[in-house]
Amino acid sequence: MRIDGKGLIDRTKPVRFRFDGKDYAGYKGDTLASALLANDVRLMGRSFKYHRPRGVLTAGSEEPNALVEVIGATNQTPNVRATVQEVFEGLVTQSQNRLGSLKYDLLAVNDYLAPFLSAGFYYKTFMWPRAFWEGLYEPIIRRAAGLGSLSGKHDEGTYEKAFAFCDVLVIGSGPAGLMAALTAGRAGADVILCEESHALGGRLLSDNQTVGGMAAGDWVAQVVAELQALPNVRIMARTTVTGAYDNGTYGALERVGLHKPARPNLPRECFWRIVAQHAVLASGALERPVAFENNDRPGIMMASGVRTYLNRYGVVPGRRVTLFANTDQARGVARELMAAGVTVAAIIDPRPEASAVEDCPVHVGAEVVGSRGRLGLSGIQVRKGSEVIEIETDCLAMSGGWNPTLHLTCHMNGRPRWSEELAAFVPMEGAVPGLVAVGAANGSMSTHGALATGHAAAVKMVEALGRKVSVPVPEAEDAPYRLKALWAVEGKGRAWLDFANDVTTKDVKLAAQEGYRSVEHMKRYTTQGMAPDQGKNSNVGALAVLADATGRAIPETGTTTFRPPYTPVSIAAMGAGGRAEGFAPQRFLTSDQASRDRHAPMIEAGLWYRPSYFPKPGEATWREACDREVNMVRQAVGVADVSTLGKIDIQGKDAGRFLDFVYTNTFSTLPVGRVRYGLMLREDGLVLDDGTSARLGEDHYLMTTTTAAAGLVMRHLDFVHQAFCADWQVRFISVTESWAQFAVAGPMARALVNSFLEVPVELPFMGVAPVRIGGVDGRLFRISFSGEEGYELAVPTRFGEALFRDLLARAETMGGGPYGMEALNVLRIEKGFITHAEIHGRVTAYDIGMEKMVSAKKDCIGKAAATRPGMWGPEREQLVGLKAQAPISAGAHLFVPGQEVHRETDQGYVTSVCWSPTVGAFLGLGFLKDGRARLGEKIRLVDHLRGLDVICEVVNPVVHDPEGEKLRA
C-alpha cells in the first residue's frame, strides 16, 4: 500500500501498465516491483525447480524471485528484474516459469515431489529403461528447463556500443561514490560516474539520515547538481559496470530506452567499453537473508528492501510488519515504519544482549523458526528458549548482515579475504590494478566511513595524476557495525538459501555428505549460485552451511569464482551493430567505383568485394575475359588492386625478435629495405598463414598477410604477445585500411611504375623503398604473385582511386590494363603459389614442401608440435600440380587408375583448378599421398557431384617459369 508523504516518485505523473493481463496504476519513478506492491500484489513469480510461490525479496538488481517477461511490439525479454524495470505508460509484462496461471501453476506439483527431487537427483535418475530417454525423459526435461520464454521472432530493437576514456571511473553513487566523484571532479580530473539506478544517491535515498547537517536527500541533490555543472564529469545513470578487464578496461551496460515506450531509432541498450587510469569501486553491500523453515514465502523480504520501498517509493509491503535482524542498523527499519504509521508486530533479535527500547514488542535471544501462508505470508513462528510464539504478520523484514559487493575485484582471478569482524568476505587490495574499493564495498559500513574512504581514494588518484584538491568530508552517522553471525536456524523443514534455484540447507549438507566438499563441486552438484542472480544473496550463506557440514572454518572452505558480467547482459547489446550487414559488413576497395565503371562483376573475397574480371565488347563469357587478362599480364602489363591483403605495422626494439618467434624462418637478420617471404604456424604445428614482411627501418617492419587470414593473424599476434612475450619491447597495429596497394605485373611493369615516380628507382627482387608519387609519399615493393616481374605500389587510402585510374590509363597505352580475381587465380596456379585453398588448416610445412623454411637455429610457435609423429613423412598428402586435357574441379578426390573408388583407396584431393592459356591445359593444385615422389604418374580425378572422371598427370606445382627468371628479371 502507498504511504502519503513518503517516497521520491512523481505523484503528479500517473502511469498505466499491465501485468499478467491486468491493468495497474503507478507513478513516474516507480519500478515494476514497487508499483505492484503498491497495488497489493505480492505474488510475482514461481521458483525454478519446485514452482513455489515467490514474491519480491529485494529492491535492487540482486533480486532472485521477481523475474518477469517484458513484452514489446518487436521483442519479448525474459528474466527482467521487476525491481529494476521502471514503469512507463503502456508497459506490458507477464510472470514466467509457470504452466497455467501464476496463482494456479500446474507444475507446483513438483513441490509435493520434493523428496524425490533432492540435490543431484538428475545424476541418479532417468537411466532406466534406456529407451525412455529420447521418448519420455528428455522431452519432459526440456519442456521444464529454462527460465522465461522468447517470442520466436527476430529482435528488431536497436542496440548500440560505445567507448569512453577517463582519468577516474567511479562505480556507484552512494555516499562513497559521490564523495569520490566530487573530490576528483573538483581537482579537474576527467571523471565518469556510473550508477545502475535511474537516481543517484544509493542507500542515502533509502535511509533517513543527515549528512553535513542536512537531510541525506538534500545533500545528494546538492552534490549531484555540482557534478552536473562540472564539464569534466560525465554522469551515467541506468548504467551497470558489469566487468573488469585488462589494462583498466571496464564493461558497462546502459539501459537507454528500457524505461520508455519504444519508438523508432531509440536504442534499448548501449554496451560501453570504458578505459580508466583509476577506478573507485563504491558498489556498496548486499544484505543477506537468514535461512529458516519456509523462509521463501511472498511477503518475506530483506529489511533493506522494505526500507527502500518505504522511503524511496512510498510503499509498504504489508500492514503488520515484523523485523528479524541480527544488527543494530536494521532496527532503524522498524523505527521508520512506526514513524510512517505502519504497525510493527514485533522485532525478533537473536542476540541475547540486544536492546529492547523500541515502542513495539521486542524478542531478544529469539529466532524465527517457520512461517505460514501459501500464496502470501500470514504468520510466523518464533522460538524463544523453549517457547514457540505465533505472530500474525503479512510482511517479515529479515537481515542477516551485509556482504560487500566485491564481485568486480575478483574478475581478474583475485580472491577475497574473510573478515571475522564483519562475518563477510572483503576485497583484497590490488586484486584489479588501478581499482580501489571504498565504503561498504570495502567493509566500511557507516556513512561517515563511506564518505571518508571515498574521499581518501580520490585524493590519492588525483595526486597520482599530478593534481591537488582540498574537499572537506561532511559529518555523518558513524555508528559501529555490530552483529551476531546467523546463517541458518535449525529446523526440520526446508530452509532456503538460493531462492532462484531452490537450493536449501539440506541440499548443501547432502552435497557434503556425498563427498562434494569443495565449494566449486558443491555449487555444481546443488546448482547453488547458478541462477540469473548468480547467488548474490545466497553464496556466503551456502558457504557457511558447507563449512559447518564439513567441520571447517569459512576461510578454509573458500568461495566460488566471480566472473563477469555482474548482472545479465543481453547478447544483442554485446553484439550491437552485428546484425545483417553489421554482422557481415560489405567492404569496398578504393578502386570499387572505377572497377564498376568498367562493368566488372564484383565477388566476395573474405568481407571485401573485388572485381572478378573486366569484360570487353565481344567477349561472351568470363573465360574469354580471363584468358585475355592472363595473356596481357604474361606479355605486357596488368594492374590489380591488392589492398585487401592484411597489413600489420610492427615496431619496437624487439620487433625482429618477435617476428622470429611467430614465423618459422628468420627476420631479425633481414636488411633494411628488403622483403622476405614467411610461413606462420599455429601452436599445433599446422600452417596458419603465409605472407611477406618488409623491414622499413631498424626497428620497423610491415607484415603482409593473406586476405582471408588478416583478422586471424592479428588475433594470433595478440595472443602470442600477451601469452609468451608481454615484456618485449614491441607494438603492432593493423593498417590494412590505411593503405591502398596495387600490383603491377608483366614484362612492362618496371616501365609503368617508373612513369609514376618522381625519382625512378631500381629495386632488386624482394626489395622495398619509400617513393613519391605526384607529391604523395608512398612505398614501392618488388614482389610478385604472378610469376612475372612485379611491383606493388602503396599510397595512403584517400589517394587510392586516383592512382588506380591513372595506372589503368597508362597501362592501356602499353597494351595492358586491369585484371581481376579470375586471372589472378590462374596466374598463381600456373606459378604454384598457395592461398588458403591450400593452407586450409590441416596441412603442415612438410605437406606444402616448405619444411626447410622451419629454421633449426631458433624456436618458433608450432615448431615442437610440427615434429610430432604423423606430422611428416611419405604417408602424408603432399602438394602437387595436376595437368589434364579435360575440365577438372576443386573438391574432387584422387585415386589410382584401375582401383575401386571408395574411402579406403582415396589418395588425396584437389584444392584449386583453372584453364591455363599459357600452358594450353587444365591445371590444378592438390594434395596427394607421397606426392613429391610420384611426379609424372597418372592419377584418376573423380568428382561424383559434378560428374567428372578424368585422368590427370601429376606434375610439379610450378608449371610456369620454374627457375624464376622472369620475376627476378
PDB file of N, CA, C and O in Angstrom, residues 623-679:
ATOM      1  N   ARG A 623      35.387 -16.648 -69.270  1.00  0.00           N
ATOM      2  CA  ARG A 623      36.624 -17.309 -69.640  1.00  0.00           C
ATOM      3  C   ARG A 623      37.388 -16.509 -70.690  1.00  0.00           C
ATOM      4  O   ARG A 623      38.623 -16.413 -70.658  1.00  0.00           O
ATOM      5  N   GLU A 624      36.657 -15.940 -71.625  1.00  0.00           N
ATOM      6  CA  GLU A 624      37.317 -15.149 -72.662  1.00  0.00           C
ATOM      7  C   GLU A 624      38.037 -13.951 -72.035  1.00  0.00           C
ATOM      8  O   GLU A 624      39.173 -13.637 -72.392  1.00  0.00           O
ATOM      9  N   ALA A 625      37.339 -13.283 -71.108  1.00  0.00           N
ATOM     10  CA  ALA A 625      37.949 -12.129 -70.442  1.00  0.00           C
ATOM     11  C   ALA A 625      39.132 -12.575 -69.592  1.00  0.00           C
ATOM     12  O   ALA A 625      40.195 -11.919 -69.578  1.00  0.00           O
ATOM     13  N   CYS A 626      38.969 -13.680 -68.890  1.00  0.00           N
ATOM     14  CA  CYS A 626      40.039 -14.179 -68.020  1.00  0.00           C
ATOM     15  C   CYS A 626      41.276 -14.544 -68.833  1.00  0.00           C
ATOM     16  O   CYS A 626      42.404 -14.182 -68.485  1.00  0.00           O
ATOM     17  N   ASP A 627      41.086 -15.291 -69.952  1.00  0.00           N
ATOM     18  CA  ASP A 627      42.224 -15.687 -70.785  1.00  0.00           C
ATOM     19  C   ASP A 627      42.945 -14.458 -71.323  1.00  0.00           C
ATOM     20  O   ASP A 627      44.187 -14.411 -71.370  1.00  0.00           O
ATOM     21  N   ARG A 628      42.182 -13.453 -71.763  1.00  0.00           N
ATOM     22  CA  ARG A 628      42.806 -12.229 -72.265  1.00  0.00           C
ATOM     23  C   ARG A 628      43.639 -11.560 -71.185  1.00  0.00           C
ATOM     24  O   ARG A 628      44.774 -11.095 -71.454  1.00  0.00           O
ATOM     25  N   GLU A 629      43.110 -11.477 -69.970  1.00  0.00           N
ATOM     26  CA  GLU A 629      43.825 -10.805 -68.889  1.00  0.00           C
ATOM     27  C   GLU A 629      45.095 -11.558 -68.517  1.00  0.00           C
ATOM     28  O   GLU A 629      46.144 -10.951 -68.227  1.00  0.00           O
ATOM     29  N   VAL A 630      45.053 -12.911 -68.524  1.00  0.00           N
ATOM     30  CA  VAL A 630      46.244 -13.692 -68.218  1.00  0.00           C
ATOM     31  C   VAL A 630      47.320 -13.434 -69.279  1.00  0.00           C
ATOM     32  O   VAL A 630      48.494 -13.169 -68.959  1.00  0.00           O
ATOM     33  N   ASN A 631      46.941 -13.494 -70.538  1.00  0.00           N
ATOM     34  CA  ASN A 631      47.910 -13.250 -71.612  1.00  0.00           C
ATOM     35  C   ASN A 631      48.452 -11.824 -71.552  1.00  0.00           C
ATOM     36  O   ASN A 631      49.635 -11.574 -71.848  1.00  0.00           O
ATOM     37  N   MET A 632      47.587 -10.890 -71.174  1.00  0.00           N
ATOM     38  CA  MET A 632      48.012  -9.495 -71.064  1.00  0.00           C
ATOM     39  C   MET A 632      49.122  -9.352 -70.023  1.00  0.00           C
ATOM     40  O   MET A 632      50.128  -8.656 -70.251  1.00  0.00           O
ATOM     41  N   VAL A 633      48.968 -10.004 -68.874  1.00  0.00           N
ATOM     42  CA  VAL A 633      49.991  -9.928 -67.832  1.00  0.00           C
ATOM     43  C   VAL A 633      51.272 -10.624 -68.291  1.00  0.00           C
ATOM     44  O   VAL A 633      52.388 -10.135 -68.051  1.00  0.00           O
ATOM     45  N   ARG A 634      51.127 -11.761 -68.948  1.00  0.00           N
ATOM     46  CA  ARG A 634      52.314 -12.507 -69.375  1.00  0.00           C
ATOM     47  C   ARG A 634      53.086 -11.773 -70.491  1.00  0.00           C
ATOM     48  O   ARG A 634      54.302 -11.889 -70.594  1.00  0.00           O
ATOM     49  N   GLN A 635      52.389 -10.965 -71.299  1.00  0.00           N
ATOM     50  CA  GLN A 635      53.005 -10.371 -72.481  1.00  0.00           C
ATOM     51  C   GLN A 635      53.239  -8.868 -72.366  1.00  0.00           C
ATOM     52  O   GLN A 635      54.122  -8.322 -73.049  1.00  0.00           O
ATOM     53  N   ALA A 636      52.459  -8.180 -71.540  1.00  0.00           N
ATOM     54  CA  ALA A 636      52.586  -6.719 -71.456  1.00  0.00           C
ATOM     55  C   ALA A 636      52.612  -6.284 -69.986  1.00  0.00           C
ATOM     56  O   ALA A 636      53.627  -6.423 -69.318  1.00  0.00           O
ATOM     57  N   VAL A 637      51.501  -5.784 -69.475  1.00  0.00           N
ATOM     58  CA  VAL A 637      51.444  -5.349 -68.078  1.00  0.00           C
ATOM     59  C   VAL A 637      49.996  -5.351 -67.602  1.00  0.00           C
ATOM     60  O   VAL A 637      49.080  -4.985 -68.350  1.00  0.00           O
ATOM     61  N   GLY A 638      49.773  -5.776 -66.364  1.00  0.00           N
ATOM     62  CA  GLY A 638      48.448  -5.770 -65.766  1.00  0.00           C
ATOM     63  C   GLY A 638      48.460  -5.092 -64.407  1.00  0.00           C
ATOM     64  O   GLY A 638      49.492  -5.047 -63.732  1.00  0.00           O
ATOM     65  N   VAL A 639      47.313  -4.558 -64.022  1.00  0.00           N
ATOM     66  CA  VAL A 639      47.175  -3.850 -62.745  1.00  0.00           C
ATOM     67  C   VAL A 639      46.033  -4.479 -61.954  1.00  0.00           C
ATOM     68  O   VAL A 639      44.941  -4.692 -62.498  1.00  0.00           O
ATOM     69  N   ALA A 640      46.263  -4.781 -60.678  1.00  0.00           N
ATOM     70  CA  ALA A 640      45.225  -5.347 -59.802  1.00  0.00           C
ATOM     71  C   ALA A 640      45.282  -4.661 -58.444  1.00  0.00           C
ATOM     72  O   ALA A 640      46.370  -4.346 -57.939  1.00  0.00           O
ATOM     73  N   ASP A 641      44.123  -4.451 -57.876  1.00  0.00           N
ATOM     74  CA  ASP A 641      44.034  -3.859 -56.542  1.00  0.00           C
ATOM     75  C   ASP A 641      44.214  -4.975 -55.519  1.00  0.00           C
ATOM     76  O   ASP A 641      43.404  -5.897 -55.440  1.00  0.00           O
ATOM     77  N   VAL A 642      45.284  -4.911 -54.714  1.00  0.00           N
ATOM     78  CA  VAL A 642      45.558  -5.930 -53.687  1.00  0.00           C
ATOM     79  C   VAL A 642      45.497  -5.318 -52.293  1.00  0.00           C
ATOM     80  O   VAL A 642      46.131  -5.799 -51.357  1.00  0.00           O
ATOM     81  N   SER A 643      44.712  -4.261 -52.146  1.00  0.00           N
ATOM     82  CA  SER A 643      44.607  -3.580 -50.846  1.00  0.00           C
ATOM     83  C   SER A 643      44.016  -4.469 -49.776  1.00  0.00           C
ATOM     84  O   SER A 643      44.161  -4.189 -48.578  1.00  0.00           O
ATOM     85  N   THR A 644      43.328  -5.540 -50.169  1.00  0.00           N
ATOM     86  CA  THR A 644      42.666  -6.400 -49.180  1.00  0.00           C
ATOM     87  C   THR A 644      43.651  -7.232 -48.389  1.00  0.00           C
ATOM     88  O   THR A 644      43.285  -7.785 -47.339  1.00  0.00           O
ATOM     89  N   LEU A 645      44.877  -7.377 -48.870  1.00  0.00           N
ATOM     90  CA  LEU A 645      45.874  -8.121 -48.100  1.00  0.00           C
ATOM     91  C   LEU A 645      46.044  -7.471 -46.733  1.00  0.00           C
ATOM     92  O   LEU A 645      46.105  -6.240 -46.620  1.00  0.00           O
ATOM     93  N   GLY A 646      46.129  -8.291 -45.698  1.00  0.00           N
ATOM     94  CA  GLY A 646      46.307  -7.745 -44.358  1.00  0.00           C
ATOM     95  C   GLY A 646      47.658  -7.062 -44.232  1.00  0.00           C
ATOM     96  O   GLY A 646      48.677  -7.559 -44.726  1.00  0.00           O
ATOM     97  N   LYS A 647      47.663  -5.906 -43.571  1.00  0.00           N
ATOM     98  CA  LYS A 647      48.898  -5.154 -43.389  1.00  0.00           C
ATOM     99  C   LYS A 647      49.025  -4.806 -41.908  1.00  0.00           C
ATOM    100  O   LYS A 647      48.147  -4.136 -41.349  1.00  0.00           O
ATOM    101  N   ILE A 648      50.096  -5.265 -41.276  1.00  0.00           N
ATOM    102  CA  ILE A 648      50.290  -5.066 -39.840  1.00  0.00           C
ATOM    103  C   ILE A 648      51.618  -4.354 -39.627  1.00  0.00           C
ATOM    104  O   ILE A 648      52.680  -4.869 -40.006  1.00  0.00           O
ATOM    105  N   ASP A 649      51.569  -3.180 -39.044  1.00  0.00           N
ATOM    106  CA  ASP A 649      52.755  -2.376 -38.769  1.00  0.00           C
ATOM    107  C   ASP A 649      53.330  -2.814 -37.416  1.00  0.00           C
ATOM    108  O   ASP A 649      52.626  -2.793 -36.405  1.00  0.00           O
ATOM    109  N   ILE A 650      54.595  -3.220 -37.402  1.00  0.00           N
ATOM    110  CA  ILE A 650      55.225  -3.771 -36.204  1.00  0.00           C
ATOM    111  C   ILE A 650      56.464  -2.943 -35.885  1.00  0.00           C
ATOM    112  O   ILE A 650      57.346  -2.785 -36.745  1.00  0.00           O
ATOM    113  N   GLN A 651      56.542  -2.404 -34.674  1.00  0.00           N
ATOM    114  CA  GLN A 651      57.655  -1.531 -34.302  1.00  0.00           C
ATOM    115  C   GLN A 651      58.148  -1.865 -32.904  1.00  0.00           C
ATOM    116  O   GLN A 651      57.414  -2.402 -32.079  1.00  0.00           O
ATOM    117  N   GLY A 652      59.403  -1.531 -32.647  1.00  0.00           N
ATOM    118  CA  GLY A 652      59.977  -1.724 -31.328  1.00  0.00           C
ATOM    119  C   GLY A 652      61.338  -2.401 -31.405  1.00  0.00           C
ATOM    120  O   GLY A 652      61.697  -3.030 -32.405  1.00  0.00           O
ATOM    121  N   LYS A 653      62.097  -2.270 -30.321  1.00  0.00           N
ATOM    122  CA  LYS A 653      63.434  -2.844 -30.279  1.00  0.00           C
ATOM    123  C   LYS A 653      63.415  -4.356 -30.500  1.00  0.00           C
ATOM    124  O   LYS A 653      64.344  -4.932 -31.061  1.00  0.00           O
ATOM    125  N   ASP A 654      62.320  -5.007 -30.050  1.00  0.00           N
ATOM    126  CA  ASP A 654      62.218  -6.461 -30.175  1.00  0.00           C
ATOM    127  C   ASP A 654      61.343  -6.895 -31.347  1.00  0.00           C
ATOM    128  O   ASP A 654      60.869  -8.035 -31.377  1.00  0.00           O
ATOM    129  N   ALA A 655      61.130  -6.010 -32.302  1.00  0.00           N
ATOM    130  CA  ALA A 655      60.249  -6.344 -33.429  1.00  0.00           C
ATOM    131  C   ALA A 655      60.795  -7.530 -34.218  1.00  0.00           C
ATOM    132  O   ALA A 655      60.072  -8.469 -34.563  1.00  0.00           O
ATOM    133  N   GLY A 656      62.095  -7.503 -34.542  1.00  0.00           N
ATOM    134  CA  GLY A 656      62.686  -8.610 -35.275  1.00  0.00           C
ATOM    135  C   GLY A 656      62.650  -9.899 -34.487  1.00  0.00           C
ATOM    136  O   GLY A 656      62.379 -10.980 -35.029  1.00  0.00           O
ATOM    137  N   ARG A 657      62.937  -9.815 -33.217  1.00  0.00           N
ATOM    138  CA  ARG A 657      62.874 -10.986 -32.326  1.00  0.00           C
ATOM    139  C   ARG A 657      61.468 -11.562 -32.287  1.00  0.00           C
ATOM    140  O   ARG A 657      61.282 -12.783 -32.305  1.00  0.00           O
ATOM    141  N   PHE A 658      60.471 -10.672 -32.276  1.00  0.00           N
ATOM    142  CA  PHE A 658      59.073 -11.118 -32.251  1.00  0.00           C
ATOM    143  C   PHE A 658      58.718 -11.843 -33.545  1.00  0.00           C
ATOM    144  O   PHE A 658      58.071 -12.903 -33.523  1.00  0.00           O
ATOM    145  N   LEU A 659      59.154 -11.297 -34.694  1.00  0.00           N
ATOM    146  CA  LEU A 659      58.869 -11.954 -35.969  1.00  0.00           C
ATOM    147  C   LEU A 659      59.569 -13.304 -36.054  1.00  0.00           C
ATOM    148  O   LEU A 659      59.021 -14.268 -36.607  1.00  0.00           O
ATOM    149  N   ASP A 660      60.774 -13.405 -35.505  1.00  0.00           N
ATOM    150  CA  ASP A 660      61.450 -14.706 -35.469  1.00  0.00           C
ATOM    151  C   ASP A 660      60.627 -15.733 -34.709  1.00  0.00           C
ATOM    152  O   ASP A 660      60.655 -16.929 -35.032  1.00  0.00           O
ATOM    153  N   PHE A 661      59.899 -15.268 -33.706  1.00  0.00           N
ATOM    154  CA  PHE A 661      59.132 -16.176 -32.852  1.00  0.00           C
ATOM    155  C   PHE A 661      57.829 -16.614 -33.505  1.00  0.00           C
ATOM    156  O   PHE A 661      57.368 -17.743 -33.300  1.00  0.00           O
ATOM    157  N   VAL A 662      57.207 -15.728 -34.301  1.00  0.00           N
ATOM    158  CA  VAL A 662      55.920 -16.095 -34.904  1.00  0.00           C
ATOM    159  C   VAL A 662      56.088 -16.715 -36.292  1.00  0.00           C
ATOM    160  O   VAL A 662      55.195 -17.439 -36.754  1.00  0.00           O
ATOM    161  N   TYR A 663      57.204 -16.448 -36.959  1.00  0.00           N
ATOM    162  CA  TYR A 663      57.477 -17.047 -38.259  1.00  0.00           C
ATOM    163  C   TYR A 663      58.406 -18.251 -38.081  1.00  0.00           C
ATOM    164  O   TYR A 663      59.215 -18.299 -37.140  1.00  0.00           O
ATOM    165  N   THR A 664      58.361 -19.187 -39.021  1.00  0.00           N
ATOM    166  CA  THR A 664      59.262 -20.341 -38.971  1.00  0.00           C
ATOM    167  C   THR A 664      60.681 -19.954 -39.379  1.00  0.00           C
ATOM    168  O   THR A 664      61.644 -20.586 -38.936  1.00  0.00           O
ATOM    169  N   ASN A 665      60.818 -18.953 -40.225  1.00  0.00           N
ATOM    170  CA  ASN A 665      62.134 -18.526 -40.689  1.00  0.00           C
ATOM    171  C   ASN A 665      62.551 -17.241 -39.983  1.00  0.00           C
ATOM    172  O   ASN A 665      61.796 -16.667 -39.195  1.00  0.00           O
ATOM    173  N   THR A 666      63.763 -16.784 -40.250  1.00  0.00           N
ATOM    174  CA  THR A 666      64.370 -15.687 -39.501  1.00  0.00           C
ATOM    175  C   THR A 666      64.138 -14.350 -40.192  1.00  0.00           C
ATOM    176  O   THR A 666      64.343 -14.221 -41.403  1.00  0.00           O
ATOM    177  N   PHE A 667      63.768 -13.349 -39.405  1.00  0.00           N
ATOM    178  CA  PHE A 667      63.543 -11.997 -39.929  1.00  0.00           C
ATOM    179  C   PHE A 667      64.425 -10.955 -39.250  1.00  0.00           C
ATOM    180  O   PHE A 667      64.564  -9.843 -39.761  1.00  0.00           O
ATOM    181  N   SER A 668      65.009 -11.296 -38.116  1.00  0.00           N
ATOM    182  CA  SER A 668      65.843 -10.310 -37.415  1.00  0.00           C
ATOM    183  C   SER A 668      67.098  -9.971 -38.197  1.00  0.00           C
ATOM    184  O   SER A 668      67.709  -8.920 -37.973  1.00  0.00           O
ATOM    185  N   THR A 669      67.508 -10.848 -39.126  1.00  0.00           N
ATOM    186  CA  THR A 669      68.711 -10.589 -39.930  1.00  0.00           C
ATOM    187  C   THR A 669      68.393  -9.934 -41.266  1.00  0.00           C
ATOM    188  O   THR A 669      69.301  -9.659 -42.051  1.00  0.00           O
ATOM    189  N   LEU A 670      67.110  -9.699 -41.534  1.00  0.00           N
ATOM    190  CA  LEU A 670      66.705  -9.103 -42.803  1.00  0.00           C
ATOM    191  C   LEU A 670      67.232  -7.670 -42.883  1.00  0.00           C
ATOM    192  O   LEU A 670      66.996  -6.862 -41.982  1.00  0.00           O
ATOM    193  N   PRO A 671      67.942  -7.319 -43.962  1.00  0.00           N
ATOM    194  CA  PRO A 671      68.449  -5.929 -44.062  1.00  0.00           C
ATOM    195  C   PRO A 671      67.300  -4.936 -44.236  1.00  0.00           C
ATOM    196  O   PRO A 671      66.234  -5.269 -44.770  1.00  0.00           O
ATOM    197  N   VAL A 672      67.524  -3.718 -43.814  1.00  0.00           N
ATOM    198  CA  VAL A 672      66.564  -2.644 -44.053  1.00  0.00           C
ATOM    199  C   VAL A 672      66.433  -2.451 -45.563  1.00  0.00           C
ATOM    200  O   VAL A 672      67.411  -2.450 -46.308  1.00  0.00           O
ATOM    201  N   GLY A 673      65.193  -2.317 -46.029  1.00  0.00           N
ATOM    202  CA  GLY A 673      64.948  -2.146 -47.448  1.00  0.00           C
ATOM    203  C   GLY A 673      64.741  -3.446 -48.199  1.00  0.00           C
ATOM    204  O   GLY A 673      64.669  -3.435 -49.437  1.00  0.00           O
ATOM    205  N   ARG A 674      64.604  -4.559 -47.482  1.00  0.00           N
ATOM    206  CA  ARG A 674      64.370  -5.839 -48.133  1.00  0.00           C
ATOM    207  C   ARG A 674      63.092  -6.479 -47.583  1.00  0.00           C
ATOM    208  O   ARG A 674      62.601  -6.139 -46.492  1.00  0.00           O
ATOM    209  N   VAL A 675      62.574  -7.414 -48.363  1.00  0.00           N
ATOM    210  CA  VAL A 675      61.329  -8.126 -48.049  1.00  0.00           C
ATOM    211  C   VAL A 675      61.640  -9.611 -48.007  1.00  0.00           C
ATOM    212  O   VAL A 675      62.483 -10.097 -48.783  1.00  0.00           O
ATOM    213  N   ARG A 676      60.977 -10.340 -47.115  1.00  0.00           N
ATOM    214  CA  ARG A 676      61.190 -11.787 -47.041  1.00  0.00           C
ATOM    215  C   ARG A 676      59.849 -12.488 -46.918  1.00  0.00           C
ATOM    216  O   ARG A 676      58.938 -12.020 -46.234  1.00  0.00           O
ATOM    217  N   TYR A 677      59.752 -13.599 -47.626  1.00  0.00           N
ATOM    218  CA  TYR A 677      58.559 -14.451 -47.528  1.00  0.00           C
ATOM    219  C   TYR A 677      58.631 -15.231 -46.226  1.00  0.00           C
ATOM    220  O   TYR A 677      59.693 -15.701 -45.816  1.00  0.00           O
ATOM    221  N   GLY A 678      57.492 -15.368 -45.547  1.00  0.00           N
ATOM    222  CA  GLY A 678      57.468 -16.066 -44.269  1.00  0.00           C
ATOM    223  C   GLY A 678      56.307 -17.022 -44.144  1.00  0.00           C
ATOM    224  O   GLY A 678      55.264 -16.858 -44.791  1.00  0.00           O
ATOM    225  N   LEU A 679      56.516 -18.024 -43.303  1.00  0.00           N
ATOM    226  CA  LEU A 679      55.494 -19.031 -43.027  1.00  0.00           C
ATOM    227  C   LEU A 679      55.186 -19.005 -41.543  1.00  0.00           C
ATOM    228  O   LEU A 679      56.102 -18.951 -40.708  1.00  0.00           O
TER     229      LEU A 679
END
